[in-house]
XYZ file of C-alpha atoms in Angstrom:
605
model
C 136.815 -73.773 -26.179
C 135.798 -74.858 -22.706
C 132.263 -74.588 -21.454
C 131.787 -72.024 -18.755
C 129.515 -74.411 -16.826
C 132.359 -76.830 -16.192
C 134.450 -74.069 -14.601
C 131.495 -72.669 -12.648
C 131.068 -76.086 -11.041
C 134.788 -76.280 -10.228
C 134.705 -72.780 -8.803
C 132.232 -73.864 -6.171
C 134.855 -76.097 -4.626
C 137.725 -73.635 -4.995
C 136.404 -70.301 -3.839
C 133.891 -69.019 -1.363
C 130.345 -68.665 -2.632
C 130.309 -64.899 -2.081
C 132.706 -62.856 -4.228
C 135.251 -60.991 -2.199
C 134.796 -57.957 -4.398
C 132.067 -57.034 -1.954
C 134.595 -56.842 0.935
C 135.086 -53.390 2.396
C 137.609 -51.283 0.501
C 140.559 -49.744 2.443
C 139.619 -46.482 4.108
C 140.908 -43.602 1.959
C 141.984 -41.613 5.044
C 144.291 -44.350 6.270
C 146.162 -45.335 3.100
C 149.261 -43.283 3.921
C 149.665 -45.163 7.215
C 149.801 -48.652 5.708
C 153.196 -50.347 5.845
C 154.575 -51.822 2.623
C 153.924 -55.427 3.696
C 150.224 -54.582 4.102
C 149.787 -53.864 0.381
C 148.525 -56.069 -2.439
C 149.967 -54.660 -5.671
C 148.490 -54.684 -9.162
C 151.090 -54.279 -11.878
C 149.838 -52.765 -15.090
C 151.267 -51.588 -18.405
C 149.240 -48.457 -19.357
C 149.353 -49.086 -23.074
C 147.654 -52.472 -22.697
C 144.943 -51.709 -20.161
C 142.204 -49.400 -21.404
C 141.932 -46.802 -24.198
C 140.252 -43.818 -22.561
C 141.153 -41.321 -25.264
C 141.629 -42.509 -28.883
C 142.846 -39.032 -29.795
C 146.246 -39.745 -28.210
C 146.761 -43.137 -29.807
C 149.515 -41.834 -32.099
C 151.055 -39.598 -29.456
C 150.448 -36.471 -31.458
C 152.716 -37.752 -34.279
C 151.959 -38.079 -37.997
C 152.803 -40.892 -40.387
C 152.787 -44.662 -40.322
C 153.675 -46.927 -37.428
C 157.410 -46.311 -37.807
C 156.823 -42.629 -37.133
C 153.951 -42.790 -34.593
C 154.726 -46.148 -32.947
C 151.014 -47.009 -33.198
C 149.859 -50.322 -34.598
C 147.232 -52.151 -32.501
C 147.645 -55.331 -34.579
C 151.301 -55.828 -33.746
C 152.687 -56.999 -30.342
C 155.627 -54.595 -30.394
C 153.836 -51.321 -30.955
C 151.459 -48.972 -29.100
C 147.909 -50.211 -28.856
C 146.158 -47.158 -27.418
C 145.887 -47.682 -23.654
C 146.340 -44.536 -21.582
C 146.008 -42.893 -18.196
C 142.389 -41.823 -18.777
C 141.511 -45.435 -19.442
C 143.177 -46.540 -16.208
C 141.235 -43.939 -14.282
C 137.988 -45.079 -15.850
C 138.678 -48.702 -14.720
C 139.552 -48.049 -11.106
C 136.296 -49.709 -10.008
C 137.505 -52.917 -11.696
C 140.990 -52.723 -10.145
C 139.672 -51.952 -6.673
C 137.102 -54.735 -6.908
C 139.971 -57.245 -7.185
C 140.932 -56.344 -3.626
C 144.327 -54.859 -4.401
C 145.523 -51.830 -2.464
C 148.304 -50.415 -4.668
C 148.928 -49.954 -8.375
C 152.422 -50.359 -9.814
C 152.278 -48.307 -13.000
C 154.626 -49.196 -15.845
C 156.841 -46.261 -16.981
C 154.817 -43.297 -18.173
C 157.707 -40.993 -19.231
C 158.185 -39.777 -22.844
C 159.857 -42.429 -24.915
C 161.548 -42.661 -28.260
C 158.542 -43.703 -30.307
C 160.357 -46.371 -32.407
C 163.806 -47.852 -32.475
C 165.563 -50.928 -33.814
C 167.322 -51.947 -37.019
C 165.419 -51.955 -40.299
C 162.925 -54.792 -40.380
C 163.138 -55.252 -36.595
C 161.687 -51.999 -35.321
C 159.403 -51.788 -32.316
C 157.891 -49.032 -30.278
C 158.413 -47.758 -26.731
C 154.877 -48.792 -25.647
C 156.390 -50.443 -22.537
C 157.934 -47.216 -21.374
C 161.607 -48.282 -20.857
C 163.143 -46.222 -23.705
C 163.018 -42.794 -22.142
C 164.086 -39.580 -23.813
C 162.256 -37.075 -21.568
C 162.363 -37.933 -17.904
C 160.354 -34.825 -17.017
C 157.072 -35.366 -18.868
C 154.356 -37.977 -19.595
C 154.507 -39.716 -22.955
C 151.778 -38.217 -25.102
C 150.625 -41.741 -26.072
C 149.506 -42.051 -22.452
C 148.121 -38.514 -22.000
C 149.365 -35.540 -20.067
C 150.631 -34.655 -16.608
C 147.072 -33.521 -15.860
C 145.859 -37.004 -16.738
C 148.462 -38.527 -14.411
C 147.421 -36.229 -11.576
C 143.758 -37.137 -12.123
C 144.670 -40.798 -11.998
C 146.793 -40.555 -8.852
C 144.192 -38.391 -7.103
C 141.386 -40.750 -8.030
C 143.369 -43.753 -6.804
C 144.207 -41.969 -3.524
C 140.543 -41.043 -3.030
C 139.855 -44.769 -2.987
C 142.666 -45.566 -0.614
C 144.812 -47.039 -3.369
C 148.522 -46.298 -3.523
C 150.442 -45.602 -6.743
C 153.995 -46.823 -7.364
C 155.815 -45.402 -10.397
C 158.241 -47.495 -12.379
C 161.547 -45.576 -12.780
C 164.785 -46.044 -14.704
C 168.220 -44.581 -13.981
C 170.470 -47.109 -15.647
C 169.849 -46.020 -19.229
C 167.974 -43.892 -21.648
C 166.654 -44.683 -25.136
C 169.197 -45.679 -27.785
C 170.217 -42.304 -29.149
C 174.030 -42.253 -28.938
C 175.812 -44.106 -31.745
C 179.488 -45.227 -32.125
C 181.324 -44.412 -35.319
C 183.167 -47.723 -35.220
C 179.834 -49.672 -35.409
C 177.518 -48.471 -38.138
C 175.346 -51.566 -37.577
C 174.914 -50.558 -33.887
C 176.523 -53.789 -32.720
C 179.507 -52.680 -30.658
C 180.952 -55.289 -28.342
C 181.890 -54.323 -24.829
C 185.370 -52.805 -24.393
C 186.844 -53.143 -20.892
C 188.614 -50.534 -18.775
C 191.796 -52.640 -18.832
C 191.897 -52.696 -22.624
C 190.484 -49.213 -23.119
C 191.379 -47.063 -20.129
C 189.791 -43.651 -19.681
C 193.248 -42.047 -19.961
C 193.922 -43.264 -23.549
C 192.157 -42.660 -26.834
C 191.025 -45.954 -28.346
C 193.115 -48.364 -26.329
C 196.238 -48.737 -24.223
C 198.462 -47.527 -26.986
C 196.331 -44.519 -27.856
C 197.001 -40.856 -27.309
C 196.723 -39.581 -23.716
C 193.345 -37.998 -22.839
C 191.464 -37.082 -19.654
C 194.688 -36.257 -17.831
C 194.462 -36.701 -14.100
C 191.141 -38.527 -14.093
C 191.438 -41.502 -11.775
C 188.828 -43.686 -13.407
C 185.724 -44.431 -11.315
C 187.295 -44.932 -7.884
C 187.015 -41.277 -6.835
C 183.428 -40.137 -7.204
C 183.854 -36.446 -6.411
C 183.039 -33.595 -8.721
C 186.665 -32.400 -8.962
C 187.754 -35.807 -10.346
C 184.937 -35.989 -12.877
C 185.724 -32.463 -14.028
C 188.891 -33.990 -15.503
C 186.846 -36.381 -17.624
C 186.379 -34.214 -20.705
C 186.488 -36.724 -23.569
C 184.122 -39.694 -23.983
C 186.076 -41.401 -26.818
C 188.336 -43.689 -24.735
C 186.661 -46.911 -25.936
C 184.505 -45.885 -28.893
C 183.802 -42.608 -30.679
C 180.287 -41.668 -29.557
C 178.154 -39.163 -31.346
C 174.539 -37.982 -31.403
C 172.895 -38.252 -34.838
C 171.709 -35.070 -36.562
C 168.289 -34.031 -35.453
C 168.557 -35.763 -32.043
C 171.021 -33.391 -30.375
C 168.373 -32.136 -27.939
C 165.905 -35.036 -27.870
C 166.581 -35.884 -24.234
C 165.399 -33.921 -21.214
C 166.736 -32.543 -18.994
C 169.275 -31.033 -21.368
C 172.360 -32.446 -19.551
C 171.337 -35.929 -20.673
C 172.254 -35.039 -24.295
C 176.005 -34.856 -23.546
C 177.812 -38.204 -24.214
C 180.236 -37.415 -21.359
C 177.583 -38.603 -18.921
C 177.520 -42.148 -20.447
C 179.913 -45.095 -20.269
C 180.143 -45.503 -24.081
C 181.781 -48.946 -23.880
C 179.427 -51.011 -26.048
C 176.922 -53.730 -25.267
C 176.951 -55.394 -21.877
C 177.619 -59.129 -21.565
C 175.979 -58.880 -18.127
C 179.185 -60.306 -16.593
C 181.887 -58.575 -14.568
C 182.332 -54.839 -15.036
C 180.153 -54.817 -18.167
C 177.119 -55.509 -15.945
C 177.569 -51.943 -14.564
C 179.121 -50.123 -17.506
C 177.816 -51.784 -20.646
C 174.852 -50.748 -22.782
C 171.743 -52.834 -22.046
C 170.905 -54.173 -25.534
C 172.138 -50.944 -27.112
C 170.399 -48.576 -24.700
C 172.588 -45.601 -23.651
C 174.169 -46.572 -20.303
C 174.477 -43.680 -17.924
C 177.644 -43.068 -15.981
C 175.879 -43.169 -12.630
C 179.235 -42.846 -10.819
C 179.342 -39.161 -11.885
C 178.032 -36.836 -9.141
C 176.261 -34.751 -11.800
C 174.241 -37.812 -12.847
C 173.428 -38.621 -9.210
C 172.300 -35.066 -8.546
C 170.354 -35.010 -11.817
C 168.257 -38.089 -11.039
C 167.581 -36.931 -7.492
C 166.192 -33.736 -9.068
C 164.211 -35.651 -11.709
C 162.460 -38.193 -9.576
C 162.127 -35.913 -6.561
C 160.023 -33.669 -8.752
C 157.602 -36.573 -9.519
C 157.113 -37.065 -5.780
C 156.596 -33.323 -5.255
C 154.156 -32.904 -8.116
C 152.055 -36.040 -7.788
C 152.451 -37.418 -4.286
C 153.106 -40.960 -5.455
C 153.690 -43.613 -2.822
C 156.784 -45.435 -4.040
C 159.117 -46.467 -6.866
C 159.839 -49.748 -8.573
C 163.363 -49.376 -9.951
C 164.197 -51.018 -13.282
C 167.589 -52.715 -13.907
C 168.708 -51.870 -10.372
C 171.610 -54.316 -10.295
C 173.250 -52.610 -13.290
C 173.805 -49.383 -11.436
C 176.730 -48.942 -8.953
C 175.880 -49.205 -5.242
C 177.118 -45.720 -4.439
C 174.431 -44.215 -6.671
C 171.737 -45.987 -4.685
C 173.314 -45.068 -1.378
C 172.745 -41.402 -2.295
C 169.525 -41.683 -4.300
C 167.383 -43.851 -2.015
C 167.729 -41.744 1.193
C 167.125 -38.622 -0.863
C 163.853 -40.018 -2.219
C 162.653 -41.167 1.198
C 163.478 -37.727 2.626
C 161.645 -36.014 -0.258
C 158.616 -38.209 0.283
C 158.484 -37.533 4.038
C 158.637 -33.832 3.330
C 155.578 -34.382 1.118
C 153.724 -36.212 3.912
C 154.360 -39.696 2.657
C 155.809 -41.697 5.651
C 155.766 -45.158 4.069
C 157.291 -44.409 0.679
C 158.387 -47.825 -0.676
C 161.307 -48.413 -3.032
C 161.905 -51.880 -4.513
C 164.518 -52.730 -7.114
C 164.578 -55.198 -9.966
C 167.450 -57.622 -9.407
C 166.996 -60.552 -11.787
C 168.471 -63.511 -9.847
C 166.870 -66.712 -8.506
C 169.288 -66.835 -5.558
C 168.238 -65.049 -2.305
C 171.884 -64.160 -1.454
C 172.468 -61.737 -4.314
C 169.006 -60.310 -3.830
C 169.742 -59.671 -0.139
C 173.103 -58.108 -1.021
C 171.328 -55.239 -2.752
C 169.358 -54.511 0.433
C 172.503 -54.528 2.571
C 175.033 -52.833 0.299
C 172.966 -50.666 -2.086
C 170.478 -49.773 0.658
C 167.270 -50.844 -1.144
C 164.370 -51.208 1.308
C 163.288 -54.214 -0.789
C 163.860 -55.989 -4.068
C 161.469 -57.932 -6.300
C 161.516 -61.482 -4.963
C 162.771 -63.391 -7.977
C 163.845 -66.169 -5.641
C 160.280 -66.794 -4.624
C 159.037 -66.538 -8.226
C 161.474 -69.146 -9.515
C 160.739 -71.452 -6.546
C 156.963 -71.097 -6.936
C 157.137 -72.004 -10.632
C 159.391 -74.984 -9.861
C 157.152 -76.278 -7.092
C 153.593 -75.502 -8.327
C 154.050 -75.659 -12.120
C 156.921 -78.083 -12.544
C 156.418 -80.500 -9.597
C 159.645 -79.889 -7.686
C 159.822 -80.866 -4.008
C 158.289 -78.413 -1.636
C 161.593 -78.033 0.231
C 162.546 -75.746 -2.695
C 160.212 -73.168 -1.125
C 161.423 -73.858 2.381
C 164.958 -73.000 1.361
C 163.833 -69.652 0.013
C 162.103 -68.780 3.270
C 165.081 -70.026 5.318
C 167.218 -67.324 3.623
C 165.035 -64.484 4.828
C 167.509 -63.614 7.547
C 169.995 -62.576 4.862
C 168.029 -59.419 3.997
C 168.608 -56.096 5.688
C 166.269 -56.056 8.710
C 166.156 -59.870 8.449
C 162.735 -61.517 8.333
C 161.019 -58.158 8.846
C 162.726 -56.919 5.688
C 161.775 -60.045 3.767
C 158.095 -59.333 4.547
C 158.326 -56.169 2.437
C 159.644 -57.966 -0.709
C 157.162 -57.854 -3.595
C 156.442 -61.484 -4.453
C 155.170 -62.476 -7.859
C 154.631 -65.512 -10.116
C 155.122 -64.055 -13.601
C 155.682 -60.707 -15.298
C 155.975 -58.684 -18.466
C 159.456 -60.008 -19.220
C 159.621 -63.699 -18.330
C 155.959 -64.547 -19.059
C 152.794 -65.343 -17.181
C 152.417 -68.053 -14.542
C 149.671 -69.750 -16.498
C 152.105 -70.065 -19.425
C 154.650 -71.756 -17.148
C 151.985 -74.169 -15.941
C 150.955 -75.133 -19.422
C 154.555 -75.343 -20.633
C 155.454 -77.736 -17.763
C 152.261 -79.810 -18.132
C 151.449 -80.082 -21.794
C 149.038 -82.966 -21.280
C 147.197 -81.433 -18.348
C 143.464 -80.835 -18.541
C 142.222 -77.306 -18.273
C 140.806 -78.150 -14.850
C 144.300 -79.049 -13.672
C 145.789 -75.895 -15.236
C 143.185 -73.846 -13.372
C 143.919 -75.606 -10.089
C 147.644 -75.029 -10.375
C 147.153 -71.357 -11.250
C 144.925 -70.912 -8.187
C 147.387 -72.837 -5.974
C 150.296 -70.633 -7.062
C 148.382 -67.472 -6.315
C 147.303 -68.806 -2.912
C 150.978 -69.466 -2.063
C 151.825 -65.896 -3.092
C 148.859 -64.267 -1.377
C 149.261 -66.010 1.984
C 153.067 -66.306 2.196
C 155.349 -63.546 3.471
C 156.017 -60.619 1.222
C 153.851 -58.164 -0.664
C 151.873 -59.999 -3.421
C 151.917 -58.634 -6.959
C 149.084 -59.529 -9.360
C 150.151 -59.100 -12.953
C 147.321 -57.391 -14.865
C 145.229 -59.885 -16.875
C 146.144 -62.942 -14.825
C 142.801 -62.498 -13.086
C 141.092 -62.908 -16.498
C 142.989 -66.085 -17.320
C 145.639 -64.608 -19.571
C 148.411 -67.126 -20.295
C 150.187 -66.151 -23.494
C 152.586 -68.044 -25.708
C 155.830 -66.915 -23.984
C 157.575 -63.924 -22.427
C 158.168 -60.302 -23.331
C 155.700 -59.165 -26.096
C 153.751 -62.467 -25.856
C 152.932 -61.713 -22.226
C 151.686 -58.161 -22.693
C 148.066 -58.707 -23.836
C 145.400 -56.080 -24.153
C 142.663 -55.801 -21.597
C 140.493 -53.817 -23.993
C 139.329 -55.673 -27.068
C 142.557 -56.739 -28.804
C 143.344 -56.760 -32.503
C 146.444 -58.929 -32.117
C 145.934 -62.347 -33.665
C 148.418 -64.137 -31.467
C 146.688 -62.802 -28.373
C 143.205 -63.577 -29.574
C 144.045 -67.241 -30.445
C 145.119 -68.223 -26.937
C 142.881 -70.259 -24.604
C 142.225 -68.325 -21.445
C 142.394 -70.138 -18.157
C 139.018 -70.682 -16.591
C 137.115 -68.930 -19.364
C 135.599 -69.508 -22.769
C 136.150 -65.864 -23.695
C 138.972 -64.547 -25.881
C 141.023 -61.322 -25.770
C 139.115 -60.191 -28.850
C 136.532 -59.094 -26.307
C 137.170 -56.555 -23.534
C 138.516 -58.465 -20.529
C 137.021 -56.752 -17.512
C 134.748 -59.569 -16.382
C 134.289 -59.265 -12.603
C 132.546 -62.659 -12.582
C 135.570 -64.405 -14.094
C 136.658 -67.427 -12.074
C 140.151 -66.141 -11.355
C 139.013 -62.588 -10.658
C 136.607 -63.883 -7.997
C 139.188 -66.267 -6.579
C 141.914 -63.587 -6.338
C 139.438 -61.205 -4.753
C 138.587 -63.811 -2.112
C 142.298 -64.362 -1.391
C 142.879 -60.603 -1.150
C 140.014 -60.200 1.332
C 141.346 -63.003 3.506
C 144.824 -61.485 3.508
C 143.725 -57.900 4.091
C 141.648 -58.809 7.150
C 144.210 -61.046 8.905
C 147.188 -59.346 10.597
C 149.030 -62.671 10.644
C 148.908 -62.824 6.872
C 149.869 -59.192 6.263
C 152.499 -58.714 8.885
C 153.170 -61.982 10.704
C 156.324 -64.077 10.915
C 156.387 -67.147 8.704
C 157.209 -70.575 10.194
C 157.604 -73.506 7.784
C 155.851 -76.547 9.297
C 156.083 -79.226 6.637
C 158.134 -79.611 3.438
C 159.709 -82.526 1.561
C 161.864 -83.348 -1.445
C 158.746 -84.455 -3.330
C 155.468 -82.803 -4.453
C 152.783 -82.870 -1.811
C 152.216 -81.082 1.476
C 153.719 -77.654 2.127
C 152.491 -76.070 5.301
C 153.453 -72.883 7.110
C 152.105 -70.796 9.969
C 151.848 -67.032 9.991
C 152.152 -65.655 13.549
C 150.537 -62.275 14.062
C 152.646 -59.551 15.737
C 150.270 -59.426 18.714
C 149.746 -63.178 18.835
C 147.475 -65.487 16.903
C 148.227 -68.160 14.320
C 147.003 -68.750 10.797
C 147.976 -72.054 9.209
C 148.248 -72.357 5.394
C 148.556 -75.843 3.989
C 148.913 -76.547 0.273
C 148.967 -79.833 -1.625
C 151.162 -79.517 -4.709
C 150.707 -83.203 -5.522
C 148.049 -85.050 -7.548
C 146.869 -87.307 -4.766
C 145.023 -86.393 -1.496
C 147.096 -85.554 1.558
C 146.283 -86.309 5.237
C 148.843 -85.352 7.863
C 149.489 -84.029 11.336
C 151.078 -80.582 11.283
C 152.910 -78.884 14.170
C 151.250 -75.770 15.472
C 151.688 -73.359 18.400
C 150.973 -74.769 21.848
C 148.138 -72.318 22.440
C 146.393 -73.030 19.134
C 143.798 -75.574 20.280
C 140.533 -74.409 18.650
C 140.434 -73.584 14.940
C 138.199 -71.849 12.382
C 137.900 -72.498 8.660
C 138.939 -69.498 6.525
C 139.218 -71.389 3.199
C 138.548 -75.064 2.731
C 137.698 -77.569 5.436
C 139.527 -77.145 8.701
C 139.167 -79.370 11.775
C 137.562 -77.500 14.693
C 140.209 -78.588 17.211
C 143.799 -79.780 17.485
C 144.100 -83.516 17.912
C 146.685 -83.028 20.649
C 148.691 -80.125 21.988
C 150.874 -78.684 19.172
C 149.479 -81.101 16.592
C 146.760 -80.363 14.052
C 145.298 -82.668 11.365
C 144.866 -81.454 7.790
C 143.153 -83.173 4.899
C 143.721 -81.580 1.436
C 142.531 -82.624 -1.968
C 144.982 -82.748 -4.877
C 146.265 -79.320 -6.013
C 144.189 -77.582 -3.322
C 144.821 -75.621 -0.116
C 143.311 -74.759 3.206
C 143.637 -71.700 5.385
C 142.834 -72.295 9.068
C 142.863 -69.679 11.808
C 143.383 -70.480 15.477
C 140.537 -69.130 17.601
C 141.379 -66.645 20.290
C 141.875 -68.200 23.704
């Protein structure tokens, strides 16, 4: 383990002496008026944050972990975190300087699923059976209301994580008792034939998925064109609303290969893939998620598996949600979709064709890991920013994209740093983690802090390995990891507001929140190259004013002249050492230590 004294000394050179947790919180009365790009988001999985009510750990179920889903010693089962626990820890969350909370799915899930010997629980929230209620492992609707109301009273927004692509794995296919059905295409298994091209005629008059009107789908009466779907005994009414129990509302074509038509119509790892082309399904989900807006006044949705749903669904659903929110008095309701792709062009396509206001910025995440963790040239980042014009609303639209460094699926940023630099000292790992977060906090987009990163969580990989407990953990593989910037372990509760990364992130958040250039300004890349080293960009405030951010991704010091705006002659240090004046018109000198950064603000003329 690393001595805390070593890191305290390093912290003095990396963050301001005064913790930014003391910075003024956003005014509660004004939170509805903030635009999406003005937010700093904290993404949290409720099960892994805080256990506020041990009585709901088993979700009201009896039996062992295969019945209740509860096993706090196993990575793939419920651990006991809940909505009451989140509410109790709002001081901690707000102290970090974030302004919005992205809450992992809280709907009722199938407690356990998976083949014998490979079972796991729905602790993550993505195996929904009841879209109308809170999972009892997390509490009740009253608990959710209390959480949302308490967050709003502090000026914090709440974004719900939603799913429309699939439900839990309930529907089975008689042809595949091992639940391993391969995808069967429309060409080989058309809707108008039973079990293949040569099969008996069925669904007479149905014109496949090209005509998305109710009259056409009324002709689709049999779901057994590719496989023979059925609902196992005892689960005939497990889903809510009731219409979700009918296999006719699902594609029933087997597991997706995530290529071609299967990307839209295949089952995601066995999960029941909804036929979102059907107007009844569209109408049903507008009813479902509109009710969550009506009842709780949430401020936005993060949409899971968005690219696996047909564009026409989104073209109806998104405007309906925005209209519903406005009627509820929520003028800046934000919707951002998950589109897993490192290329900005496919990401932008979903804003232009599907109509998403924003998508999670996977292009930035991949580039940031490549540059800061893996030592790629800084022009990798420049290319991502150069593509901002592709998004709907161009660069203004790109400023609303949630940017992130790691997540609950791929893994944490600190893991990527350690993986790419196995011989690095812990001091170097800490510096790279700080540098990555500075890039995210001060670049364009809406930064997303993944819960636990501020405590130095790193993990041993993605998925379950990146979903550690904030309350004292009983998982051996969590507790044996070395935290970044800390001598603690996850066997202790991890709510240390003096932790190095917590204080550093809070300082970054305070800098961002108080500078219109950083929240809403245009981004102009000033310096990049095909090697590690200097990456510099200016943020230009809407009403004028320049903030220069310069990062050194290399392991040697950097001194350089950087182009700036013609009117930016006098400068102030915001973070790090900044020269007080430009050396010449439109030229400013920066000096940056290895793996460090500076933030310099031009003084008003």
